[in-house]
Coordinates of C-alpha atoms in Angstrom, one line a residue:
Chain A
X12 CA -82.5 -46.5 -19.4
X13 CA -79.0 -46.8 -20.9
X14 CA -78.1 -44.8 -23.9
X15 CA -78.0 -46.5 -27.2
X16 CA -74.7 -47.1 -28.9
X17 CA -75.6 -44.5 -31.4
X18 CA -76.1 -41.9 -28.6
X19 CA -72.8 -42.8 -27.2
X20 CA -71.2 -42.5 -30.6
X21 CA -72.8 -39.2 -31.2
X22 CA -71.7 -37.8 -27.8
X23 CA -68.2 -38.9 -28.4
X24 CA -68.0 -37.4 -31.9
X25 CA -70.0 -34.3 -31.4
X26 CA -70.1 -33.5 -27.7
X27 CA -67.5 -30.9 -28.1
X28 CA -69.9 -29.0 -30.4
X29 CA -71.9 -28.0 -27.3
X30 CA -69.3 -25.4 -26.8
X31 CA -69.6 -23.8 -30.2
X32 CA -71.2 -20.4 -30.6
X33 CA -73.2 -21.8 -33.6
X34 CA -76.4 -23.8 -33.3
X35 CA -75.6 -27.4 -34.2
X36 CA -78.3 -30.0 -35.1
X37 CA -77.6 -33.5 -36.5
X38 CA -80.3 -35.5 -38.2
X39 CA -80.4 -39.1 -39.3
X40 CA -81.7 -39.7 -42.8
X41 CA -85.2 -40.3 -41.3
X42 CA -85.2 -36.8 -39.9
X43 CA -84.8 -38.0 -36.3
X44 CA -82.6 -35.7 -34.1
X45 CA -79.5 -37.4 -32.9
X46 CA -77.7 -34.2 -31.7
X47 CA -78.9 -30.8 -30.6
X48 CA -76.3 -28.5 -29.0
X49 CA -76.6 -26.2 -26.1
X50 CA -76.7 -23.1 -28.2
X51 CA -79.6 -24.3 -30.2
X52 CA -81.4 -25.5 -27.1
X53 CA -80.9 -22.0 -25.7
X54 CA -82.2 -20.3 -28.8
X55 CA -85.2 -22.5 -29.3
X56 CA -85.9 -23.3 -25.6
X57 CA -86.1 -26.9 -26.5
X58 CA -83.7 -29.1 -24.4
X59 CA -81.7 -31.8 -26.1
X60 CA -83.3 -34.5 -23.9
X61 CA -86.8 -33.4 -25.1
X62 CA -86.0 -33.4 -28.9
X63 CA -83.5 -36.3 -28.9
X64 CA -84.9 -39.2 -31.0
X65 CA -87.9 -37.3 -32.2
X66 CA -88.7 -36.4 -35.8
X67 CA -87.6 -32.8 -36.2
X68 CA -90.6 -32.1 -38.4
X69 CA -92.8 -32.5 -35.4
X70 CA -91.3 -29.2 -34.1
X71 CA -90.5 -27.7 -37.5
X72 CA -93.0 -28.8 -40.1
X73 CA -91.6 -26.6 -42.9
X74 CA -88.6 -29.0 -43.0
X75 CA -91.0 -31.5 -44.6
X76 CA -91.7 -29.3 -47.6
X77 CA -90.2 -30.2 -51.0
X78 CA -88.0 -27.1 -51.0
X79 CA -86.1 -28.5 -48.1
X80 CA -86.5 -32.3 -48.6
X81 CA -85.1 -32.2 -52.1
X82 CA -81.9 -30.5 -51.0
X83 CA -81.6 -32.6 -47.8
X84 CA -81.9 -35.7 -49.8
X85 CA -78.6 -34.8 -51.5
X86 CA -77.0 -34.5 -48.1
X87 CA -78.2 -37.8 -46.9
X88 CA -76.7 -39.3 -50.0
X89 CA -73.3 -37.8 -49.2
X90 CA -73.5 -34.9 -51.5
X91 CA -72.0 -31.4 -51.4
X92 CA -72.9 -29.0 -48.5
X93 CA -76.0 -26.9 -49.0
X94 CA -76.7 -23.4 -47.7
X95 CA -79.9 -21.8 -46.5
X96 CA -79.4 -18.1 -46.5
X97 CA -81.1 -15.7 -44.1
X98 CA -82.8 -13.6 -46.8
X99 CA -84.4 -16.5 -48.7
X100 CA -85.4 -18.4 -45.5
X101 CA -85.2 -16.1 -42.5
X102 CA -84.4 -19.0 -40.3
X103 CA -84.4 -22.8 -40.3
X104 CA -85.1 -23.2 -36.6
X105 CA -87.3 -20.1 -35.9
X106 CA -86.4 -18.6 -32.5
X107 CA -86.7 -15.3 -30.6
X108 CA -84.0 -13.2 -29.2
X109 CA -84.1 -11.9 -25.7
X110 CA -85.8 -8.7 -27.0
X111 CA -88.5 -10.8 -28.8
X112 CA -87.1 -10.1 -32.3
X113 CA -87.1 -13.1 -34.5
X114 CA -83.6 -14.3 -35.3
X115 CA -82.1 -14.2 -38.8
X116 CA -80.1 -17.4 -39.5
X117 CA -77.6 -18.4 -42.1
X118 CA -77.4 -22.2 -42.1
X119 CA -74.9 -24.6 -43.7
X120 CA -75.8 -28.3 -43.9
X121 CA -73.0 -30.9 -44.4
X122 CA -73.0 -34.6 -44.9
X123 CA -71.3 -36.5 -42.0
X124 CA -70.6 -40.2 -42.3
X125 CA -72.9 -42.0 -39.9
X126 CA -72.0 -44.6 -37.3
X127 CA -72.2 -47.5 -39.7
X128 CA -70.1 -45.7 -42.3
X129 CA -72.5 -46.5 -45.0
X130 CA -75.0 -43.6 -44.8
X131 CA -74.8 -40.0 -43.8
X132 CA -76.1 -37.7 -41.2
X133 CA -77.1 -34.1 -42.0
X134 CA -75.3 -31.7 -39.8
X135 CA -76.9 -28.2 -39.5
X136 CA -74.6 -25.4 -38.5
X137 CA -76.7 -22.4 -37.7
X138 CA -75.2 -18.9 -37.7
X139 CA -77.1 -16.1 -36.1
X140 CA -76.9 -13.0 -38.4
X141 CA -79.6 -10.9 -36.7
X142 CA -77.4 -8.2 -35.5
X143 CA -75.6 -8.0 -38.8
X144 CA -78.9 -7.8 -40.7
X145 CA -80.2 -4.9 -38.6
X146 CA -76.9 -3.0 -38.9
X147 CA -77.0 -3.3 -42.6
X148 CA -80.6 -2.1 -42.7
X149 CA -79.6 0.9 -40.6
X150 CA -76.7 1.7 -42.8
X151 CA -78.9 1.6 -45.9
X152 CA -81.4 4.0 -44.3
X153 CA -78.7 6.4 -43.4
X154 CA -77.2 6.1 -46.9
X155 CA -80.6 6.8 -48.4
X156 CA -81.1 9.8 -46.2
X157 CA -77.7 11.2 -47.1
X158 CA -78.3 10.7 -50.8
X159 CA -81.7 12.4 -50.5
X160 CA -80.1 15.3 -48.7
X161 CA -77.4 15.6 -51.4
X162 CA -80.0 15.6 -54.1
X163 CA -82.0 18.3 -52.3
X164 CA -78.9 20.5 -52.0
X165 CA -77.9 20.0 -55.6
X166 CA -81.4 21.1 -56.6
X167 CA -81.2 24.2 -54.4
X168 CA -77.8 25.0 -55.9
X169 CA -79.2 24.7 -59.4
X170 CA -82.0 27.0 -58.5
X171 CA -79.7 29.6 -57.0
X172 CA -77.6 29.4 -60.1
X173 CA -80.6 29.8 -62.4
X174 CA -81.7 32.8 -60.3
X175 CA -78.3 34.4 -60.6
X176 CA -78.3 33.9 -64.4
X177 CA -81.8 35.4 -64.7
X178 CA -80.9 38.4 -62.6
X179 CA -77.7 38.9 -64.7
X180 CA -79.7 38.7 -67.9
X181 CA -82.2 41.2 -66.6
X182 CA -79.4 43.6 -65.7
X183 CA -77.8 43.2 -69.1
X184 CA -81.1 43.9 -70.7
X185 CA -81.8 46.9 -68.6
X186 CA -78.5 48.4 -69.5
X187 CA -79.1 47.7 -73.2
X188 CA -82.5 49.4 -73.1
X189 CA -81.1 52.4 -71.3
X190 CA -78.1 52.6 -73.7
X191 CA -80.2 52.0 -76.9
X192 CA -82.7 54.6 -75.8
X193 CA -80.0 57.2 -75.3
X194 CA -77.9 56.3 -78.3
X195 CA -80.8 56.4 -80.7
X196 CA -82.5 59.4 -79.2
X197 CA -79.4 61.6 -79.6
X198 CA -79.2 61.6 -83.4
X199 CA -82.9 62.0 -83.6
X200 CA -82.8 65.1 -81.4
X201 CA -80.1 66.6 -83.6
X202 CA -82.2 65.9 -86.7
X203 CA -85.2 67.5 -85.1
X204 CA -83.3 70.6 -84.1
X205 CA -81.9 71.0 -87.6
X206 CA -85.3 70.6 -89.1
X207 CA -86.7 73.3 -86.8
X208 CA -84.0 75.7 -87.8
X209 CA -84.4 74.9 -91.5
X210 CA -88.1 75.4 -91.3
X211 CA -87.6 78.9 -90.2
X212 CA -84.7 79.9 -92.5
X213 CA -86.4 79.5 -95.8
X214 CA -89.5 81.0 -97.4
X215 CA -89.9 78.7 -100.3
X216 CA -93.3 76.9 -100.0
X217 CA -92.2 73.6 -101.6
X218 CA -89.1 73.4 -99.5
X219 CA -91.4 74.1 -96.5
X220 CA -93.6 71.2 -97.4
X221 CA -90.7 68.8 -97.6
X222 CA -89.4 69.9 -94.3
X223 CA -92.8 69.5 -92.7
X224 CA -93.0 66.0 -93.8
X225 CA -89.5 65.3 -92.6
X226 CA -90.4 66.8 -89.2
X227 CA -93.5 64.6 -88.9
X228 CA -91.5 61.5 -89.9
X229 CA -88.8 62.0 -87.3
X230 CA -91.5 62.7 -84.7
X231 CA -93.1 59.5 -85.6
X232 CA -89.8 57.7 -85.5
X233 CA -89.2 59.1 -82.1
X234 CA -92.5 57.9 -80.9
X235 CA -92.1 54.5 -82.5
X236 CA -88.7 54.1 -80.9
X237 CA -90.1 55.1 -77.5
X238 CA -92.9 52.6 -77.9
X239 CA -90.6 49.8 -78.9
X240 CA -88.3 50.4 -76.0
X241 CA -91.3 50.4 -73.7
X242 CA -92.6 47.1 -75.0
X243 CA -89.2 45.6 -74.7
X244 CA -89.0 46.7 -71.1
X245 CA -92.4 45.2 -70.5
X246 CA -91.8 42.0 -72.4
X247 CA -88.7 41.3 -70.3
X248 CA -90.5 42.1 -67.1
X249 CA -88.0 44.7 -65.9
X250 CA -90.1 45.9 -63.1
X251 CA -89.4 47.3 -59.7
X252 CA -92.3 46.9 -57.4
X253 CA -92.7 49.2 -54.3
X254 CA -95.4 50.8 -52.3
X255 CA -97.0 53.5 -54.4
X256 CA -99.6 56.2 -53.5
X257 CA -101.7 56.4 -56.7
X258 CA -103.2 59.8 -56.0
X259 CA -99.9 61.3 -55.5
X260 CA -98.6 59.7 -58.6
X261 CA -101.5 61.1 -60.7
X262 CA -101.0 64.6 -59.3
X263 CA -97.3 64.4 -60.3
X264 CA -98.1 63.3 -63.8
X265 CA -100.8 66.0 -64.2
X266 CA -98.4 68.7 -63.0
X267 CA -96.5 68.1 -66.3
X268 CA -99.6 67.9 -68.5
X269 CA -101.6 70.8 -67.1
X270 CA -99.9 73.5 -69.1
X271 CA -100.0 71.8 -72.4
X272 CA -103.7 71.0 -71.9
X273 CA -104.5 74.5 -70.9
X274 CA -102.5 75.8 -74.0
X275 CA -104.8 73.7 -76.2
X276 CA -107.9 75.2 -74.6
X277 CA -109.0 72.1 -72.8
X278 CA -109.6 71.5 -69.2
X279 CA -108.4 68.7 -66.9
X280 CA -109.8 67.8 -63.5
X281 CA -108.7 65.2 -60.9
X282 CA -111.2 63.8 -58.4
X283 CA -109.3 61.8 -55.9
X284 CA -110.6 59.3 -53.4
X285 CA -108.6 60.0 -50.3
X286 CA -109.3 56.6 -48.7
X287 CA -107.1 54.9 -51.2
X288 CA -104.3 52.8 -49.6
X289 CA -100.9 52.4 -51.3
X290 CA -100.5 49.5 -53.7
X291 CA -97.6 47.4 -54.9
X292 CA -96.6 48.9 -58.2
X293 CA -93.8 50.0 -60.5
X294 CA -93.9 53.8 -60.1
X295 CA -92.2 54.5 -63.5
X296 CA -94.4 52.1 -65.4
X297 CA -97.6 53.3 -63.7
X298 CA -96.7 56.9 -64.5
X299 CA -96.1 55.9 -68.1
X300 CA -99.5 54.3 -68.2
X301 CA -101.3 57.4 -66.8
X302 CA -99.4 59.7 -69.2
X303 CA -100.4 57.5 -72.2
X304 CA -104.1 57.7 -71.2
X305 CA -103.9 61.4 -70.6
X306 CA -102.2 62.1 -73.9
X307 CA -104.7 60.0 -75.7
X308 CA -107.6 61.9 -74.0
X309 CA -105.9 65.2 -74.9
X310 CA -105.2 64.2 -78.5
X311 CA -108.7 63.0 -79.3
X312 CA -110.6 65.7 -77.5
X313 CA -111.3 68.9 -79.5
X314 CA -110.7 72.4 -78.2
X315 CA -113.0 73.3 -75.4
X316 CA -113.3 69.7 -74.2
X317 CA -112.9 68.3 -70.7
X318 CA -110.8 65.5 -69.3
X319 CA -111.6 64.0 -65.9
X320 CA -109.4 61.7 -63.9
X321 CA -110.9 59.8 -61.0
X322 CA -109.7 57.4 -58.4
X323 CA -112.2 55.1 -56.6
X324 CA -111.2 52.9 -53.8
X325 CA -112.8 49.5 -53.2
X326 CA -112.0 46.8 -50.7
X327 CA -109.8 44.7 -53.0
X328 CA -108.7 47.2 -55.6
X329 CA -108.1 50.8 -56.7
X330 CA -110.0 52.0 -59.8
X331 CA -108.5 54.7 -62.0
X332 CA -110.9 56.3 -64.6
X333 CA -109.8 58.6 -67.4
X334 CA -112.8 60.2 -69.0
X335 CA -112.9 62.6 -72.0
X336 CA -115.5 64.5 -74.0
X337 CA -113.7 63.6 -77.2
X338 CA -114.5 62.0 -80.5
X339 CA -115.0 58.6 -79.1
X340 CA -114.3 55.2 -80.5
X341 CA -116.5 53.5 -83.0
X342 CA -118.1 50.1 -82.3
X343 CA -116.1 48.3 -85.0
X344 CA -112.9 49.6 -83.6
X345 CA -113.4 49.0 -79.9
X346 CA -112.3 45.3 -79.9
X347 CA -109.0 46.3 -81.6
X348 CA -107.8 49.3 -79.8
X349 CA -105.3 47.5 -77.6
X350 CA -103.7 45.7 -80.6
X351 CA -100.2 46.6 -81.7
X352 CA -100.0 49.5 -84.1
X353 CA -103.8 49.8 -84.4
X354 CA -105.2 53.2 -85.3
X355 CA -108.9 53.7 -85.8
X356 CA -108.6 56.6 -88.1
X357 CA -105.5 56.5 -90.3
X358 CA -105.8 60.1 -91.4
X359 CA -106.3 61.4 -88.0
X360 CA -103.3 59.6 -86.6
X361 CA -101.1 61.1 -89.2
X362 CA -102.1 64.4 -87.8
X363 CA -101.6 63.4 -84.3
X364 CA -98.3 61.5 -85.0
X365 CA -99.1 58.6 -82.8
X366 CA -97.4 55.2 -83.4
X367 CA -100.4 53.2 -82.3
X368 CA -98.5 51.6 -79.4
X369 CA -99.8 53.7 -76.6
X370 CA -102.7 51.5 -75.6
X371 CA -100.8 48.3 -76.2
X372 CA -98.2 49.4 -73.7
X373 CA -100.9 50.6 -71.3
X374 CA -102.6 47.2 -71.3
X375 CA -99.3 45.4 -70.8
X376 CA -98.5 47.6 -67.8
X377 CA -101.9 46.9 -66.3
X378 CA -101.5 43.1 -66.8
X379 CA -98.0 43.2 -65.3
X380 CA -99.7 44.6 -62.2
X381 CA -102.3 41.8 -62.2
X382 CA -105.0 44.3 -63.1
X383 CA -107.6 44.8 -65.8
X384 CA -108.5 47.6 -68.2
X385 CA -111.7 48.2 -70.1
X386 CA -113.3 51.1 -72.1
X387 CA -116.7 52.6 -72.6
X388 CA -117.2 54.9 -75.6
X389 CA -119.8 56.6 -77.7
X390 CA -118.7 58.0 -81.0
X391 CA -119.0 61.8 -81.0
X392 CA -119.5 62.0 -77.2
X393 CA -116.4 60.7 -75.5
X394 CA -114.7 57.7 -73.8
X395 CA -114.0 56.4 -70.4
X396 CA -111.0 54.2 -69.7
X397 CA -111.2 52.2 -66.5
X398 CA -108.3 50.5 -64.9
X399 CA -108.5 48.2 -62.0
X400 CA -105.4 47.5 -59.9
X401 CA -105.6 45.0 -57.1
X402 CA -104.3 46.2 -53.7
X403 CA -102.4 43.0 -52.8
Chain B
X5 CA -52.6 -30.4 -72.8
X6 CA -55.0 -33.1 -73.8
X7 CA -58.4 -31.9 -75.0
X8 CA -61.3 -34.3 -74.7
X9 CA -62.7 -36.5 -77.4
X10 CA -66.0 -35.7 -79.0
X11 CA -67.6 -38.5 -77.0
X12 CA -66.2 -37.4 -73.7
X13 CA -67.3 -33.8 -74.5
X14 CA -70.8 -35.0 -75.2
X15 CA -71.0 -36.9 -71.9
X16 CA -69.8 -33.9 -70.1
X17 CA -72.4 -31.7 -71.7
X18 CA -75.1 -34.1 -70.8
X19 CA -73.9 -34.2 -67.2
X20 CA -73.9 -30.5 -66.9
X21 CA -77.3 -30.1 -68.4
X22 CA -78.8 -32.7 -66.1
X23 CA -77.2 -31.0 -63.1
X24 CA -78.4 -27.6 -64.1
X25 CA -81.9 -29.0 -64.7
X26 CA -81.9 -30.4 -61.1
X27 CA -80.7 -27.0 -59.8
X28 CA -83.5 -25.2 -61.7
X29 CA -86.1 -27.5 -60.2
X30 CA -84.7 -26.9 -56.7
X31 CA -84.7 -23.2 -57.2
X32 CA -88.2 -23.1 -58.5
X33 CA -89.4 -25.2 -55.5
X34 CA -87.8 -22.6 -53.2
X35 CA -88.7 -19.3 -54.8
X36 CA -92.0 -17.5 -55.3
X37 CA -91.1 -16.4 -58.8
X38 CA -90.4 -18.7 -61.7
X39 CA -86.8 -19.0 -62.6
X40 CA -85.5 -20.5 -65.9
X41 CA -82.0 -21.8 -66.1
X42 CA -80.1 -22.7 -69.2
X43 CA -76.6 -23.6 -70.4
X44 CA -76.3 -22.0 -73.9
X45 CA -72.6 -22.6 -74.2
X46 CA -70.1 -25.1 -72.8
X47 CA -66.4 -25.5 -73.8
X48 CA -63.1 -26.7 -72.5
X49 CA -60.4 -24.0 -72.5
X50 CA -56.8 -23.6 -71.4
X51 CA -56.1 -21.4 -68.4
X52 CA -54.8 -18.6 -70.7
X53 CA -57.8 -18.8 -73.0
X54 CA -60.1 -18.6 -70.0
X55 CA -58.3 -15.5 -68.6
X56 CA -58.5 -13.8 -72.0
X57 CA -62.1 -14.7 -72.9
X58 CA -64.1 -14.4 -69.7
X59 CA -64.4 -11.2 -67.7
X60 CA -61.1 -10.1 -68.9
X61 CA -59.6 -7.4 -66.6
X62 CA -62.5 -7.3 -64.2
X63 CA -61.3 -7.2 -60.6
X64 CA -64.3 -7.7 -58.4
X65 CA -66.3 -10.6 -59.8
X66 CA -68.7 -12.2 -57.4
X67 CA -67.6 -15.8 -57.0
X68 CA -69.2 -18.7 -55.1
X69 CA -66.7 -21.6 -55.0
X70 CA -66.9 -25.2 -53.9
X71 CA -63.7 -27.3 -53.5
X72 CA -63.9 -31.0 -53.7
X73 CA -61.5 -33.9 -53.3
X74 CA -61.6 -37.7 -53.8
X75 CA -60.9 -39.7 -56.8
X76 CA -60.7 -36.4 -58.6
X77 CA -60.1 -33.0 -57.1
X78 CA -60.6 -29.4 -57.9
X79 CA -63.1 -26.7 -57.5
X80 CA -66.4 -25.6 -59.1
X81 CA -67.3 -21.9 -59.2
X82 CA -70.2 -19.8 -60.2
X83 CA -69.0 -16.4 -61.3
X84 CA -71.0 -13.2 -61.9
X85 CA -70.0 -9.6 -62.7
X86 CA -70.8 -7.5 -59.6
X87 CA -73.8 -5.7 -61.1
X88 CA -75.3 -9.0 -62.4
X89 CA -74.8 -10.5 -58.9
X90 CA -76.6 -7.6 -57.3
X91 CA -79.4 -7.6 -59.9
X92 CA -79.9 -11.4 -59.4
X93 CA -80.2 -11.0 -55.6
X94 CA -82.6 -8.1 -55.9
X95 CA -84.8 -10.0 -58.4
X96 CA -84.9 -13.1 -56.2
X97 CA -85.8 -11.0 -53.1
X98 CA -88.3 -8.8 -55.0
X99 CA -86.4 -5.7 -53.8
X100 CA -85.8 -2.5 -55.6
X101 CA -82.7 -0.6 -54.5
X102 CA -80.9 1.7 -57.0
X103 CA -77.8 1.9 -55.0
X104 CA -77.6 -1.9 -54.3
X105 CA -74.2 -3.2 -53.5
X106 CA -73.6 -6.8 -52.5
X107 CA -73.3 -6.5 -48.7
X108 CA -72.5 -9.6 -46.6
X109 CA -76.2 -10.5 -46.1
X110 CA -77.0 -10.3 -49.8
X111 CA -73.8 -12.3 -50.5
X112 CA -75.3 -15.0 -48.4
X113 CA -78.3 -15.2 -50.8
X114 CA -75.9 -15.4 -53.8
X115 CA -74.1 -18.2 -52.0
X116 CA -77.2 -20.2 -51.6
X117 CA -78.2 -19.8 -55.3
X118 CA -74.6 -20.5 -56.4
X119 CA -74.5 -23.5 -54.1
X120 CA -77.7 -24.9 -55.6
X121 CA -76.3 -24.7 -59.1
X122 CA -72.9 -26.0 -58.2
X123 CA -74.4 -28.9 -56.2
X124 CA -76.6 -29.7 -59.2
X125 CA -73.6 -30.1 -61.5
X126 CA -71.3 -31.9 -59.0
X127 CA -74.1 -34.2 -57.9
X128 CA -74.7 -35.1 -61.5
X129 CA -71.0 -35.8 -62.2
X130 CA -70.4 -37.8 -59.0
X131 CA -73.7 -39.8 -59.3
X132 CA -73.4 -40.9 -62.9
X133 CA -69.7 -41.7 -62.5
X134 CA -70.4 -43.5 -59.2
X135 CA -67.6 -41.7 -57.5
X136 CA -68.0 -40.3 -54.0
X137 CA -66.4 -36.9 -53.3
X138 CA -65.6 -34.9 -50.2
X139 CA -66.4 -31.3 -50.1
X140 CA -65.3 -28.2 -48.2
X141 CA -67.8 -25.6 -47.1
X142 CA -68.6 -23.3 -50.1
X143 CA -67.2 -19.8 -49.9
X144 CA -68.0 -16.4 -51.4
X145 CA -65.3 -14.1 -52.6
X146 CA -64.8 -11.0 -54.8
X147 CA -61.8 -11.5 -57.1
X148 CA -60.6 -11.6 -60.7
X149 CA -60.5 -14.7 -62.9
X150 CA -56.7 -14.7 -62.7
X151 CA -56.8 -15.1 -58.9
X152 CA -59.5 -17.8 -59.2
X153 CA -57.6 -19.8 -61.8
X154 CA -54.2 -19.6 -60.0
X155 CA -55.5 -20.5 -56.6
X156 CA -54.7 -23.8 -54.8
X157 CA -53.4 -26.7 -56.8
X158 CA -55.1 -26.0 -60.0
X159 CA -53.2 -27.6 -62.9
X160 CA -53.0 -24.7 -65.3
X161 CA -51.8 -27.0 -68.0
X162 CA -55.0 -28.9 -67.8
X163 CA -58.2 -28.1 -69.6
X164 CA -60.8 -26.1 -67.7
X165 CA -64.5 -26.6 -68.1
X166 CA -66.4 -23.4 -68.8
X167 CA -70.2 -23.2 -69.1
X168 CA -72.4 -20.2 -69.5
X169 CA -75.3 -20.1 -67.1
X170 CA -78.2 -18.0 -68.2
X171 CA -80.8 -17.2 -65.4
X172 CA -84.1 -15.8 -66.6
X173 CA -86.3 -14.3 -63.8
X174 CA -89.2 -11.9 -64.4
X175 CA -88.2 -11.3 -68.0
X176 CA -84.7 -10.3 -66.9
X177 CA -81.7 -12.3 -68.2
X178 CA -78.7 -12.6 -65.9
X179 CA -75.6 -14.4 -67.2
X180 CA -73.1 -16.1 -65.0
X181 CA -70.2 -18.5 -65.7
X182 CA -69.7 -22.0 -64.3
X183 CA -66.0 -22.8 -64.1
X184 CA -64.7 -26.3 -63.2
X185 CA -61.0 -26.4 -62.4
X186 CA -59.1 -29.6 -62.0
X187 CA -56.0 -30.4 -59.9
X188 CA -53.1 -32.3 -61.4
X189 CA -54.1 -35.7 -62.7
X190 CA -57.8 -35.3 -61.9
X191 CA -59.1 -34.7 -65.4
X192 CA -57.4 -37.9 -66.5
X193 CA -59.2 -39.9 -63.9
X194 CA -62.5 -38.3 -65.0
X195 CA -61.8 -39.1 -68.6
X196 CA -61.2 -42.7 -67.7
X197 CA -64.4 -42.8 -65.7
X198 CA -66.3 -41.4 -68.6
X199 CA -64.8 -43.9 -71.0
X200 CA -65.7 -46.7 -68.6
X201 CA -69.3 -45.4 -68.5
X202 CA -69.6 -45.3 -72.3
X203 CA -68.1 -48.7 -72.5
X204 CA -70.6 -50.1 -70.0
X205 CA -73.7 -48.8 -71.7

């Protein structure tokens, strides 16, 4: 069968396009294929001889949809070139690469005057952009990873900076507390010493009374100051945690208190549980806590009374008990004893000179150690303070 | 420089609106999401006026440009500021990428959209005036308005058609500019063709 004149015309005009690295397809206005170059035949595995003269929509039905026919109509009327991008269409002539990936195609369609010179063919020039597409995807992934890494490092930097600031703040505060404590105590000590001397130099009764009051007030001031500095230390969490042997610590504290207690005609006993392991604690704060409780017990126990300290070791915690045979705490006062500046008996505390902060501080120390404190008391018989400190 | 008469301006507006309407239809056929296209403003400006008013000083505008020749010659471009171009592409592709820049694949998408709009306008002009034009393959470039206006054989003494193109997709509004530049003598021929059209109706 001889080729039609159109086929000859096409081959003369467009034969050279077989050598192009683009896919070239030429359609007549009725969608029949008049040219299909080697590249396209290779990509689609459809030879020119097979598809020549056939309606392209038999092989590629999507080209019959309005979104394509509307635009191709413009081409067949000699209109401006039209573009089908790889992202909105993926491909015009779907085909696989050697590795079975579907090709991404960027296609430009131009109007070419037909053989008669009156109408137009539509020439599809198909560019394979598969490789480019994947490279760009890879680049984007790498960029995203890099950006995530940068964000992560910036966050870490910020945290480190914050930590350094906090540490600095804590150091400043610690210095302040130490200095304040020293600076304020010094004049107080001087006042007290003077008072002591004055008290003994004069024998006028009235003068003595005044001096007694002054003495008491400065003592109170001293105690108040001590308490305030303690709460400041606690509020700002200036703790140093280390392994502490509780029994040893209590013995150490008692060594100081023994003499004073004996001088007041009271007894103190320590019943230690030797199975107690060490716990994570701030040694100074813990000592302070024991001292507070012992002083309270001593203060509120009359002459001849007993104080007993016990340690009891459980699986998860160490229990410290401070028991006294003192005046006890009334039912109405029990809920408030840990409050700031609370004193059950105003008159009594004037005698004893306490600031009312001791138990507040004790509770704070216990809480800072993740522990708990509670109290049992019967008025006129005595009290037991029980502290529970977790081992971990 | 001769400006256009009221009648000629009206005809032009009509042509551009028809063209944009066709483009909107083609876009809606093609895309999953609904896209609304309008031309809120259209004027003729001198080259200097255009350079001053539109995207003044911006270096890297996203430009899709189609050159044509025939009875009248020149170029039609769709111009976006880079972020707008990037946003438009992302909306069309339903992508979310905070760091989006317009890489060559995404530029391909912008080319297709720009091409549809430009073809709508050019198709409208050439159809109604019964003039057949030849076209070059459309190109994508990133440049300033100055470079665009001074390219090729643009007659900078001649009036330039500037139309705002407002794309609304998924409640986002993206603004681009349609710029029609004429080579020496071309606008005169177009004016004559318009006058003929008006006379015939």
